Short mmCIF file of C-alpha atoms and ligand atoms in Angstrom, two decimals:
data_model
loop_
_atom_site.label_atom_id
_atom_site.label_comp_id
_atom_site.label_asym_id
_atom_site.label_seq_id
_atom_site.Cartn_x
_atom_site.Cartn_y
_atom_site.Cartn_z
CA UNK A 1 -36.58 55.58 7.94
CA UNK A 2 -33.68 52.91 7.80
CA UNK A 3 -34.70 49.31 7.40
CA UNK A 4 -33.39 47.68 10.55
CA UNK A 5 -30.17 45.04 9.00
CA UNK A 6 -30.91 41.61 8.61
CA UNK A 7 -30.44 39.14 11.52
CA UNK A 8 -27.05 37.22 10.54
CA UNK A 9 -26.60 34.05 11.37
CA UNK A 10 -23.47 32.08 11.64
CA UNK A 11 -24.01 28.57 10.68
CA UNK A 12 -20.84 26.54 11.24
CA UNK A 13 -20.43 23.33 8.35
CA UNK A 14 -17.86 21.66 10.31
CA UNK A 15 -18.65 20.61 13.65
CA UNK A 16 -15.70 21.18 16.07
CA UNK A 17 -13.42 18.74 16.91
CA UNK A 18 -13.78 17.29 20.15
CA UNK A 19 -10.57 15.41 21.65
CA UNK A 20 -10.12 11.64 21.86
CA UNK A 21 -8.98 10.14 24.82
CA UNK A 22 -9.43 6.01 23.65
CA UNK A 23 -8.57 3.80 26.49
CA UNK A 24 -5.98 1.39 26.09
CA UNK A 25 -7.32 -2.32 26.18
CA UNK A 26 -6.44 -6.01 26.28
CA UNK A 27 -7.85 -8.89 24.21
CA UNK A 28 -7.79 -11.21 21.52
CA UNK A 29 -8.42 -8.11 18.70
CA UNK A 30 -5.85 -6.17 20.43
CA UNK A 31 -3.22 -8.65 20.29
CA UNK A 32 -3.78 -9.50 16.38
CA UNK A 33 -3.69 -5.66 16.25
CA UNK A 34 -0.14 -5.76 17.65
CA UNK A 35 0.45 -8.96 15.19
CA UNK A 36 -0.61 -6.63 12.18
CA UNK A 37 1.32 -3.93 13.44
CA UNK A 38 4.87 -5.48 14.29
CA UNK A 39 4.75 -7.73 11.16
CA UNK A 40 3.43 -4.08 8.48
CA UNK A 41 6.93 -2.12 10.38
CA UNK A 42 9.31 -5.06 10.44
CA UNK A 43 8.93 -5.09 6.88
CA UNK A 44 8.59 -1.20 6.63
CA UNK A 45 11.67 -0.31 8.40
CA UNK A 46 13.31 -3.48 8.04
CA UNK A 47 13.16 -4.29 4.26
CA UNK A 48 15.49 -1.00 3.37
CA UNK A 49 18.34 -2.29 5.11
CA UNK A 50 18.96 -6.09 3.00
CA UNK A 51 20.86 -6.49 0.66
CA UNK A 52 20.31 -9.02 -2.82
CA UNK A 53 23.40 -9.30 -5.15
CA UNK A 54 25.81 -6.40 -3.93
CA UNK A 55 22.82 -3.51 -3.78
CA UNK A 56 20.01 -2.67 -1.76
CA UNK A 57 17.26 -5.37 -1.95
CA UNK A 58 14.10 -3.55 -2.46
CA UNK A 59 15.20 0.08 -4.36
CA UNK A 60 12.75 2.31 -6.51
CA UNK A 61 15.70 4.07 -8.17
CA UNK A 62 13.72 6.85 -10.14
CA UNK A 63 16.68 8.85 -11.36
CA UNK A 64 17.72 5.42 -13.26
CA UNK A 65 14.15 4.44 -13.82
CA UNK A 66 14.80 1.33 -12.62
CA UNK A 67 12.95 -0.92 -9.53
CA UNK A 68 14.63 -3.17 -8.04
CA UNK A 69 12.89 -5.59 -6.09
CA UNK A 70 15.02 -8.71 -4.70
CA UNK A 71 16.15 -10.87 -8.11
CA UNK A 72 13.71 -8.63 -10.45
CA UNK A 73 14.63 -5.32 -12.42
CA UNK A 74 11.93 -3.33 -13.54
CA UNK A 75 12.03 -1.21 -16.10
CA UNK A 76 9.51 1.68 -17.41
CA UNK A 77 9.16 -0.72 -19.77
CA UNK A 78 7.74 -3.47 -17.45
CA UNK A 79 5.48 -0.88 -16.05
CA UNK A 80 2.43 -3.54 -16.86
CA UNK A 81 4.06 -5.52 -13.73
CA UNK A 82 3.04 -2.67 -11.46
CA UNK A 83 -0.07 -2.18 -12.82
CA UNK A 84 -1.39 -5.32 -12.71
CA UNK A 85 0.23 -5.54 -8.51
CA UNK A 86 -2.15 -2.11 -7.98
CA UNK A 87 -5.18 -4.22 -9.05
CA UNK A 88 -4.35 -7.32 -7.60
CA UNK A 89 -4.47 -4.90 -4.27
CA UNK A 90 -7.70 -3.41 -5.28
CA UNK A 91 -9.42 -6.89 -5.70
CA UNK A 92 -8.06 -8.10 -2.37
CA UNK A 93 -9.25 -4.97 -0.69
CA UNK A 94 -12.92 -5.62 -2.31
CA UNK A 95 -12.92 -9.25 -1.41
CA UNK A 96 -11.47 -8.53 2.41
CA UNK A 97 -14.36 -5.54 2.39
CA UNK A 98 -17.17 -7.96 1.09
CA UNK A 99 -16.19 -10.74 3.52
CA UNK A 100 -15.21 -8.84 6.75
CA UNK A 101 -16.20 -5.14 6.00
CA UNK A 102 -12.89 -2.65 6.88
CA UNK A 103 -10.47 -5.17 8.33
CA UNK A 104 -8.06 -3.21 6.59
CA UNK A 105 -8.52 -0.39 8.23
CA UNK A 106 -8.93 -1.65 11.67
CA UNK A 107 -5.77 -3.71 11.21
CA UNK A 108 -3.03 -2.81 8.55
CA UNK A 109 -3.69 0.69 7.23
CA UNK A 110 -0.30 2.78 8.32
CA UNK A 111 -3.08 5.43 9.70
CA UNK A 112 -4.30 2.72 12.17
CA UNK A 113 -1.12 1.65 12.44
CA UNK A 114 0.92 5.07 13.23
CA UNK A 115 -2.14 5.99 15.65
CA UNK A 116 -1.81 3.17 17.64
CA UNK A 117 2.00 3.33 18.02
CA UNK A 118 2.22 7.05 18.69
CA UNK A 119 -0.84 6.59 21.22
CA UNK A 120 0.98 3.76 23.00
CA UNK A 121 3.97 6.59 23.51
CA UNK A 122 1.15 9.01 24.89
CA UNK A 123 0.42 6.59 27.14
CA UNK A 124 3.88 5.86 28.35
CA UNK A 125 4.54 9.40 29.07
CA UNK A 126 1.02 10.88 30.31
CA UNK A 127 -0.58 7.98 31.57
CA UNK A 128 -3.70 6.24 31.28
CA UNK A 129 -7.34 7.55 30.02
CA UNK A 130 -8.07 10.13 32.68
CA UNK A 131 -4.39 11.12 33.41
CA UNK A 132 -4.25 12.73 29.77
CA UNK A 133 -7.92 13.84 30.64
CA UNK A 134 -6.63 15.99 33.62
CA UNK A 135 -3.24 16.80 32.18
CA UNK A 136 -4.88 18.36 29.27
CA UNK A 137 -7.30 20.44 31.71
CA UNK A 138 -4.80 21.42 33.99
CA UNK A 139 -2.99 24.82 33.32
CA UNK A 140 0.79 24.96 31.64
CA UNK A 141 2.91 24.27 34.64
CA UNK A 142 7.07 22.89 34.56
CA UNK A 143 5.02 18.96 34.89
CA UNK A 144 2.59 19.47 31.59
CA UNK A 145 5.35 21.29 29.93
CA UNK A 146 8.21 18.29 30.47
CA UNK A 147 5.44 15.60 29.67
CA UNK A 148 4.42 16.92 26.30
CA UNK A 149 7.83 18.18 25.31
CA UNK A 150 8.89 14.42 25.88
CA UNK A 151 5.68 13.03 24.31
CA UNK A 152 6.21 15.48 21.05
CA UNK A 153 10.24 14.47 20.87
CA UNK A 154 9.67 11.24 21.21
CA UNK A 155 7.24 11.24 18.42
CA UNK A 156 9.40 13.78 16.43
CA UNK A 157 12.34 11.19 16.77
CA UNK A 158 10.07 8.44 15.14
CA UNK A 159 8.29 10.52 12.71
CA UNK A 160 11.95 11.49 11.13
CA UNK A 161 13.02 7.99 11.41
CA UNK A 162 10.12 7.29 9.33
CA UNK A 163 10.79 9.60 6.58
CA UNK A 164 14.36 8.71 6.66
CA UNK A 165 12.83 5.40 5.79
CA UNK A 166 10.50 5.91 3.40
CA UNK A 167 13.15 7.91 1.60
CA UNK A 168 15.73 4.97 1.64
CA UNK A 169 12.88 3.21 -0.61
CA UNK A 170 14.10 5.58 -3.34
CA UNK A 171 17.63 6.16 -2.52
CA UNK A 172 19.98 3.99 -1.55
CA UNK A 173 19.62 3.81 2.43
CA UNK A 174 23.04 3.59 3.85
CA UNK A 175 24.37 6.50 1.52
CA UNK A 176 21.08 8.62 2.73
CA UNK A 177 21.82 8.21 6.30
CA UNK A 178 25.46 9.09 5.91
CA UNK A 179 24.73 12.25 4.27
CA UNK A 180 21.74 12.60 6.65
CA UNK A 181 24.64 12.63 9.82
CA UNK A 182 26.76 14.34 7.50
CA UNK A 183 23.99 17.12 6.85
CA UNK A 184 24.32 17.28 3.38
CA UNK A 185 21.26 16.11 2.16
CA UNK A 186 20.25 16.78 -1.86
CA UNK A 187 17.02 19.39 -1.70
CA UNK A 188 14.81 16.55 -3.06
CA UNK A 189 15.77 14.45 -0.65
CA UNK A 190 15.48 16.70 2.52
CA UNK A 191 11.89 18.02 0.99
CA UNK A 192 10.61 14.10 0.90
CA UNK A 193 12.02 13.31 4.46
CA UNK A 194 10.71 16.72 5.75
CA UNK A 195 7.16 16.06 4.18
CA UNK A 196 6.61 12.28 5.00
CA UNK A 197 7.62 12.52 8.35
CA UNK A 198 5.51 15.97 9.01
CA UNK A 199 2.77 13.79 7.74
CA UNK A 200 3.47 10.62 9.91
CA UNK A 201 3.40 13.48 12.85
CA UNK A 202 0.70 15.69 12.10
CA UNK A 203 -1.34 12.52 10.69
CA UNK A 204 -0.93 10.14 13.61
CA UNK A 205 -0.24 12.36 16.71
CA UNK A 206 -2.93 15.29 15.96
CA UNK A 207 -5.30 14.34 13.10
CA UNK A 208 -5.70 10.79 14.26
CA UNK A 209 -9.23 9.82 13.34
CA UNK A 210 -10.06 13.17 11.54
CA UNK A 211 -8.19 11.40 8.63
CA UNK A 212 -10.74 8.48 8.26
CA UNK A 213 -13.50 10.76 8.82
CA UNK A 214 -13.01 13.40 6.73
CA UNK A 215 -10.36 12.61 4.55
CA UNK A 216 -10.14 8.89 3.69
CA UNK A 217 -12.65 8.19 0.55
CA UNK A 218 -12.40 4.41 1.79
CA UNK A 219 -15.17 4.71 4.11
CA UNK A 220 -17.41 6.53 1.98
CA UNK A 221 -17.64 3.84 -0.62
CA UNK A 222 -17.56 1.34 1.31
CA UNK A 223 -21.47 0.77 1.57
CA UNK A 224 -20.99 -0.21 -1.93
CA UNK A 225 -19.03 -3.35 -1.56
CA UNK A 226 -20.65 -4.79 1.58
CA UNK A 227 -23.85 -6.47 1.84
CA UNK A 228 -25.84 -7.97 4.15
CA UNK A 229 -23.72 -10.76 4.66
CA UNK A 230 -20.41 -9.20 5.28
CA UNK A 231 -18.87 -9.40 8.73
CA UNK A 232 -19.22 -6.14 10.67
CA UNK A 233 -19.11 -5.19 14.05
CA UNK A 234 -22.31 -5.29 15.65
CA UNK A 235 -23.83 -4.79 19.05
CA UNK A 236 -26.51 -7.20 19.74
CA UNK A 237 -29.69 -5.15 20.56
CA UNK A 238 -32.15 -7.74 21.38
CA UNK A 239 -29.40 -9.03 23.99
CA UNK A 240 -28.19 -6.19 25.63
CA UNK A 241 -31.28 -3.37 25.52
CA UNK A 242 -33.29 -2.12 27.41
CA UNK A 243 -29.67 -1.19 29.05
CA UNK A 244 -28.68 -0.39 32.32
CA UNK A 245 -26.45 -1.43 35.97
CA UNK A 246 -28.23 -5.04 36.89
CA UNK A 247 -30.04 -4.70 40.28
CA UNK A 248 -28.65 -6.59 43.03
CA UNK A 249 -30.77 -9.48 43.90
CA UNK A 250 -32.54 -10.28 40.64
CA UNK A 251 -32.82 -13.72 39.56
CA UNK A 252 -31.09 -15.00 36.22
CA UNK A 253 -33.69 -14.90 33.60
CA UNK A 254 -35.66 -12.47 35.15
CA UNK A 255 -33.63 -9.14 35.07
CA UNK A 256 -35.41 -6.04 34.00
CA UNK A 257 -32.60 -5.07 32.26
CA UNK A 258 -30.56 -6.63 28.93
CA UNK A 259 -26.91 -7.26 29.49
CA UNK A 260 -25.68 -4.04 28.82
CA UNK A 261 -24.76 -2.56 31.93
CA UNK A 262 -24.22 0.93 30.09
CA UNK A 263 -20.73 0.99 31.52
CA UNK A 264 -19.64 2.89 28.23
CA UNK A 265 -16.39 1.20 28.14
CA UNK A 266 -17.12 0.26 24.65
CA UNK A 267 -17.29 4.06 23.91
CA UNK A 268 -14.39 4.64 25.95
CA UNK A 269 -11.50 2.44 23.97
CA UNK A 270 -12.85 3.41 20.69
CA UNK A 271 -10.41 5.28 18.51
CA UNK A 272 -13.20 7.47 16.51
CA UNK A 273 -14.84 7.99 19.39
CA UNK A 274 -18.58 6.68 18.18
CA UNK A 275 -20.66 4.13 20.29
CA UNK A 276 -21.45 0.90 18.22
CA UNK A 277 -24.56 0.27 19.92
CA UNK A 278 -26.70 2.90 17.99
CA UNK A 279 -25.60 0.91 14.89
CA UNK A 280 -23.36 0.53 12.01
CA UNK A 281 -21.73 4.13 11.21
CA UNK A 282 -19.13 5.04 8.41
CA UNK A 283 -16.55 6.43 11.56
CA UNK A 284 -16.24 2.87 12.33
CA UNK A 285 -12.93 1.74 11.30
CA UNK A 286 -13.61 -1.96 12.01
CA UNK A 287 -10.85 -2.47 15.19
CA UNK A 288 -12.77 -4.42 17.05
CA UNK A 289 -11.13 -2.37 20.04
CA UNK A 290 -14.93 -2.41 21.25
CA UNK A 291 -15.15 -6.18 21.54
CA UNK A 292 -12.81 -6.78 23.63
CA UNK A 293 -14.03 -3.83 25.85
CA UNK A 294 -17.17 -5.57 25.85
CA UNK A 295 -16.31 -9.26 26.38
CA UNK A 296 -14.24 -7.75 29.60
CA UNK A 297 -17.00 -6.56 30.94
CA UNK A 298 -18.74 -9.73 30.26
CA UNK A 299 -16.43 -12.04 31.72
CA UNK A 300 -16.64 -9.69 35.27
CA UNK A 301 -20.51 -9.86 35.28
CA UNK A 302 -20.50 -13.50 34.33
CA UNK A 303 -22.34 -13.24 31.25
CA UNK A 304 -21.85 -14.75 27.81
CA UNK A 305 -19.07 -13.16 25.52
CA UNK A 306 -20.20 -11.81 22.48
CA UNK A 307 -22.72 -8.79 23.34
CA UNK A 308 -20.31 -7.05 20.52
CA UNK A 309 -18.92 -9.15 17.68
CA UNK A 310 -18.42 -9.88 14.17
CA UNK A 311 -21.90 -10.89 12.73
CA UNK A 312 -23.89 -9.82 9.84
CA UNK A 313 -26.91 -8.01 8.96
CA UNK A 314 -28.81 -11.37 7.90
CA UNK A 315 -27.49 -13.34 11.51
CA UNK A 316 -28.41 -10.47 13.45
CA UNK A 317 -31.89 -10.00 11.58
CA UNK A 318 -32.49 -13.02 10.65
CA UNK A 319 -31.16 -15.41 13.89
CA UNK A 320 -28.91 -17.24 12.08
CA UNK A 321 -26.56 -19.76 13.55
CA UNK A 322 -22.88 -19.12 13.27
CA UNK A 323 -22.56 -22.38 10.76
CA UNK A 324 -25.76 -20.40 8.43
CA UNK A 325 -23.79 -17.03 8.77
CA UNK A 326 -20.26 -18.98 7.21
CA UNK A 327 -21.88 -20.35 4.89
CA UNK A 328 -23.54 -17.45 3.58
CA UNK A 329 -19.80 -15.48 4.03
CA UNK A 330 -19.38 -17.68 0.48
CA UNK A 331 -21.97 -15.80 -1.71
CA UNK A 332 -21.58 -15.51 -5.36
CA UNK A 333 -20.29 -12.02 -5.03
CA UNK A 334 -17.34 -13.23 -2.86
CA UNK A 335 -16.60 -16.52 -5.22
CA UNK A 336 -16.39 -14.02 -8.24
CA UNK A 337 -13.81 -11.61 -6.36
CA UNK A 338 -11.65 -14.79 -5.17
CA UNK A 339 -11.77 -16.34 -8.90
CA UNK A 340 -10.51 -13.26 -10.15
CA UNK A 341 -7.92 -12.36 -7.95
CA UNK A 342 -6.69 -15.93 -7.97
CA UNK A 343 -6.77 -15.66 -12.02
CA UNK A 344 -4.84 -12.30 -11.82
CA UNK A 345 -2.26 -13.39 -9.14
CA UNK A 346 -1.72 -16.58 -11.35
CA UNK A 347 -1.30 -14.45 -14.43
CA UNK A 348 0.54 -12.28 -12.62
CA UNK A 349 3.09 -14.64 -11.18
CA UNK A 350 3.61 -16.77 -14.68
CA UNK A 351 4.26 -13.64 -16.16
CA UNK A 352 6.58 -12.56 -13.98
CA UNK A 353 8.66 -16.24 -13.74
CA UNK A 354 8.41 -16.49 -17.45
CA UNK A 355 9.48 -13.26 -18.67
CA UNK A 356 12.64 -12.51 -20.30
CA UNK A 357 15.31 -10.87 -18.94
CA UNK A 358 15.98 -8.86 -22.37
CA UNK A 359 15.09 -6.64 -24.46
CA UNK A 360 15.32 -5.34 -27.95
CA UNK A 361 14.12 -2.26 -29.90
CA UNK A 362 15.73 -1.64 -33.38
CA UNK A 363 15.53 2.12 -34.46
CA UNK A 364 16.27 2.50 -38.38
CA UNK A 365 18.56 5.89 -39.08
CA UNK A 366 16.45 8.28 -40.07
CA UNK A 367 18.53 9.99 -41.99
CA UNK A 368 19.52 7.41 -44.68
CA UNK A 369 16.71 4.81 -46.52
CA UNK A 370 19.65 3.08 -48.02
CA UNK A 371 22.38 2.84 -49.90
CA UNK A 372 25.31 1.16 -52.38
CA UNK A 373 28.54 0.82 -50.75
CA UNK A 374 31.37 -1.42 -52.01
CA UNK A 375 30.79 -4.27 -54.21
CA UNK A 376 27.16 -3.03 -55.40
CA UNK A 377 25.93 -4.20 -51.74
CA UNK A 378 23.32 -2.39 -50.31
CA UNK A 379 23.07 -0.84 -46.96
CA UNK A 380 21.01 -0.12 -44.21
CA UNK A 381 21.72 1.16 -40.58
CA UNK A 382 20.23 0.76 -37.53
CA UNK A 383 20.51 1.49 -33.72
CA UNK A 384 19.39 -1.39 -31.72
CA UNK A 385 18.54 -0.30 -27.75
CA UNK A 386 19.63 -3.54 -26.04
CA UNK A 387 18.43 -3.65 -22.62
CA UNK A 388 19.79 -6.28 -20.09
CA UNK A 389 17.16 -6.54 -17.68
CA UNK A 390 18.83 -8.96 -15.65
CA UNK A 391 21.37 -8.16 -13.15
CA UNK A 392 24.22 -10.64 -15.08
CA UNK A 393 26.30 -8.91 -17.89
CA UNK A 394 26.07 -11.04 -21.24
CA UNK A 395 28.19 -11.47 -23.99
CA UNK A 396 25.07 -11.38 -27.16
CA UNK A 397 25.57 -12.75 -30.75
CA UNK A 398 23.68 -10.36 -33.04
CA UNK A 399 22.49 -12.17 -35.96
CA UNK A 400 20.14 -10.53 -38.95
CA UNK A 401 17.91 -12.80 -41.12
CA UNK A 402 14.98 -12.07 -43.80
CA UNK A 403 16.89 -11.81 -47.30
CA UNK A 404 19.04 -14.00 -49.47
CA UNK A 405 22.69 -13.04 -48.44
CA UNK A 406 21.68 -10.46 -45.80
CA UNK A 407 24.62 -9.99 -43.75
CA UNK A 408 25.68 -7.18 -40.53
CA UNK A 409 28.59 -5.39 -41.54
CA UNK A 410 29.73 -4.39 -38.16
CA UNK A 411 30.64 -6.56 -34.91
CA UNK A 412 28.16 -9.82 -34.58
CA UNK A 413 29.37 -9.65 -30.94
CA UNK A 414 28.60 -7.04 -27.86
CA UNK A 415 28.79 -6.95 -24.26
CA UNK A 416 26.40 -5.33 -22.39
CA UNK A 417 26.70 -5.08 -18.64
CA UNK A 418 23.93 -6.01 -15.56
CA UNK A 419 20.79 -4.32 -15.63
CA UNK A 420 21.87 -2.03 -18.21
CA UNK A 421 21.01 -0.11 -21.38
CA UNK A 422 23.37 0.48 -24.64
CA UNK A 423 22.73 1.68 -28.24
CA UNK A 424 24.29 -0.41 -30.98
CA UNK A 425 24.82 1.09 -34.02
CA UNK A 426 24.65 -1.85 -36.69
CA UNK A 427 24.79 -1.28 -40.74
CA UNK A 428 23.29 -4.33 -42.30
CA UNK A 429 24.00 -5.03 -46.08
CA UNK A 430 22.38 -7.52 -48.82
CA UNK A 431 23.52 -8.58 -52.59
CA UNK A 432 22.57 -6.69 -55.42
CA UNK A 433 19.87 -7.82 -56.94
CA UNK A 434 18.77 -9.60 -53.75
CA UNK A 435 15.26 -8.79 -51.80
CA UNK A 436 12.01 -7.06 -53.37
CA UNK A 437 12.11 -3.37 -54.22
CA UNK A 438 11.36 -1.14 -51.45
CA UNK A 439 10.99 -2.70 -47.77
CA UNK A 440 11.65 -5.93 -46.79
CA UNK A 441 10.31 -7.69 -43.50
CA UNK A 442 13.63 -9.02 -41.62
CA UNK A 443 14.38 -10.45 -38.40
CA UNK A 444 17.54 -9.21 -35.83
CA UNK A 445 18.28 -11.69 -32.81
CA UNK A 446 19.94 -11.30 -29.78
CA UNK A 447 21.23 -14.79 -28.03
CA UNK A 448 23.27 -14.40 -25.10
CA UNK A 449 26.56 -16.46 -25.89
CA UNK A 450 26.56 -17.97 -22.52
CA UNK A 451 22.82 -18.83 -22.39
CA UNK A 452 21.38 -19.76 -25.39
CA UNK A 453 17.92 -19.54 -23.63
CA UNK A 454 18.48 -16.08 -23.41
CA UNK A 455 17.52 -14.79 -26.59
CA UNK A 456 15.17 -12.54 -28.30
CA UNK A 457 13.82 -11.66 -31.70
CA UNK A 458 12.61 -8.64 -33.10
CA UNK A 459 11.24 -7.41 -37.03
CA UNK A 460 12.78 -4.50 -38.77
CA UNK A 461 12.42 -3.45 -42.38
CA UNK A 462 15.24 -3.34 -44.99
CA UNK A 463 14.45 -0.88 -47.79
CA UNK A 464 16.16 -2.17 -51.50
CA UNK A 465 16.09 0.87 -53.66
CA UNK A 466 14.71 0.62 -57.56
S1 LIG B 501 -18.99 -2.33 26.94
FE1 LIG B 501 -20.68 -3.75 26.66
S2 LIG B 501 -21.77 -3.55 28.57
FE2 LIG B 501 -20.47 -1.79 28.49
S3 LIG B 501 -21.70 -0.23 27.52
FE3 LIG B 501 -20.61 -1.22 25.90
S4 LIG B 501 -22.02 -2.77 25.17
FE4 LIG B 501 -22.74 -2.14 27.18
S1 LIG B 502 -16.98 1.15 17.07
FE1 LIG B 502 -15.66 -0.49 17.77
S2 LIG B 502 -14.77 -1.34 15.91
FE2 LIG B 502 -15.68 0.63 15.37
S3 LIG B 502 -13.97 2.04 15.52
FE3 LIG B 502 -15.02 2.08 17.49
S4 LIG B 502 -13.96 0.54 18.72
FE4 LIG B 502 -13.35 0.21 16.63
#
């Protein structure tokens, strides 16, 4: 007899999305929210368009390998610079994270940031909370179909504008838009704008918080670099449970219920959809949209502010004041962090005031150790890579030094143009008779004729055959 089959079951690992409607909301964190978010695109889609000394200010020209930024050229060379700027950015996100938990997320990260402003065009076009609620439940009629088409132009139009942007970081803007109108884009180029702003759209209009959920690794390790004293958000149990609508009538002081009046509007504004008051949870993005919720409600039932705020784990355990919970925001762990970054920024910043516009690298001809020319001299070539860093062309003086008599046999003298890279071919020559047998430590230098300060010095060998 067959063996009945084996009951299947379908277990799902990914529970289904369900839609977030966040309702828009006024307050002190929404307004430094706006602060964050006009000064982040100012600079974002304003910082392309200046100029600095006849070229585009800020310009991560790949092709060249150069980056300009304002008065500085960087070169692959200098690639320390940006190095040390990506750490400098990781120690200021652990010491934000260990004093006020994900500020940056709730505030300045372009995913917050692109969410809120293509929300705020939702809103224009379909209308508050429960307008997009019922729009999205009613059937496809000529009204649903002219709102969304308007709400997904709208957000096309600033999603290209975006990639045009980020683009004109790495080619020079004005030319990029001309061939953009002009339609003839490089492939490279039209790939980049294509993908960035297809991310901008698909990111911030449909992914929204699925991004810091499921696919931003900030929030996972971010347990590691808070502690019980960092500033979170927090919903103050002991105040606001057991929870429920106040009953008319009841004295102050002697209410059955906590201030909570379970309104849910703290659910209702926030962007990941979660509700703070069952606790801390790694969906919280730290955007304090739920405090202001909150303290609204507050102020219309006449209690305290506060019933959601920034406190810690210690305050809210512990009953600290709000002068024990400051001075506990300066732990050791939070003094270390600022002493670094202030010692790398320092570092950082010397380095960067102090360093050279110039450089050298001497490359000896392979093909030739040495030999005698005229006059029982002996002879030496090199190619020396002079690299004007700065953006002003220099007339240099090359001088050679090391040996008794050691002399260059070609031009002392050669102009090299701003923020520019030339091979010099030099052949360098000494007495007879003159250095030790075999190699020789000697010294070229490079002074710029018009700025003796702008000089530098670099060893070679000279090889004296036996
Ligand atoms: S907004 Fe405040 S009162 Fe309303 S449910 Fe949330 S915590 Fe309770
Ligand atoms: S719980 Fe509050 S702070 Fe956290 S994401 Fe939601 S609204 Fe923002």
């Amino acid at each position: 007899m067959d063996k009945p089959p084996p009951e299947i079951a379908v277990v799902n690992m990914y529970a289904a999305r369900e839609e977030i409607y966040p309702r828009e909301i006024k307050g002190r964190y929404a307004s430094l929210r706006w602060v964050c978010l006009w000064l982040t695109q100012l600079v974002f889609y304003g910082v392309p368009w200046l100029s600095w000394n006849g070229r585009q200010a800020v310009l991560f020209d790949l092709g060249a390998r150069k980056f300009y930024i304002f008065g500085i050229v960087l070169w692959p060379q200098d690639f320390i610079y940006l190095a040390t700027l990506l750490i400098i950015c990781a120690y200021a996100l652990f010491l934000f994270t260990a004093v006020a938990g994900r500020v940056w997320c709730g505030f300045s990260c372009p995913q917050t940031v692109y969410t809120e402003i293509f929300l705020w065009i939702e809103r224009r076009i379909e209308g508050t909370r429960s307008a997009r609620m019922r729009l999205d439940r009613q059937p496809w009629g000529v009204q649903k179909l002219l709102k969304k088409g308007a709400k997904h132009a709208v957000w096309g139009v600033l999603a290209l504008w975006t990639g045009l942007t980020f683009v004109g970081y790495f080619t020079p803007i004005h030319d990029l838009m001309a061939s953009a109108v002009a339609m003839t884009l490089g492939p490279w180029e039209a790939f980049w704008i294509v993908f960035y702003s297809f991310a901008t759209y698909g990111n911030a209009g449909w992914m929204r918080e699925q991004v810091c959920k499921y696919m931003c690794p900030y929030a996972r390790f971010q347990s590691a670099m808070i502690d019980k004293d960092t500033l979170i958000i927090t919903y103050d149990r002991q105040r606001g449970e057991p929870r429920g609508a106040k009953v008319k009538g009841e004295e102050k002081g002697a209410q059955s219920t906590g201030d909570c009046i379970d309104c849910s509007m703290c659910v209702q504004v926030c962007p990941t959809g979660i509700d703070i008051r069952e606790g801390l949870q790694y969906e919280c993005i730290g955007c304090a949209a739920c405090i202001d919720a909150c303290n609204g409600v507050m102020e219309k039932i006449e209690a305290p502010l506060g019933l959601i705020r920034y406190s810690t784990e210690h305050a809210m355990t512990g009953g600290l004041t709000l002068k024990e919970m400051q001075r506990r925001v300066l732990r050791p762990r939070v003094l270390i962090y600022t002493a670094l970054l202030a010692l790398i920024v320092t570092a950082f910043c010397t380095a960067l005031a102090l360093r050279t516009p110039l450089k050298l690298d001497i490359i000896r001809d392979r093909g030739m150790m040495s030999r005698e020319v005229e006059d029982g001299l002996i002879e030496n070539v090199y190619r020396l890579q002079i690299m004007n860093t700065g953006e002003t062309p220099h007339r240099f003086q090359i001088t050679v030094s090391g040996i008794d008599s050691i002399a260059l046999a070609t031009p002392a003298e050669v102009e090299i143009g701003g923020a520019t890279t030339q091979a010099v071919p030099v052949r360098v020559r000494v007495a007879h008779g003159k250095g030790e047998h075999g190699s020789n430590k000697i010294t070229f230098t490079l002074t710029s004729i018009d700025d003796p300060q702008l000089q530098v010095r670099e060893k070679a060998a000279f090889f004296v055959p036996r």
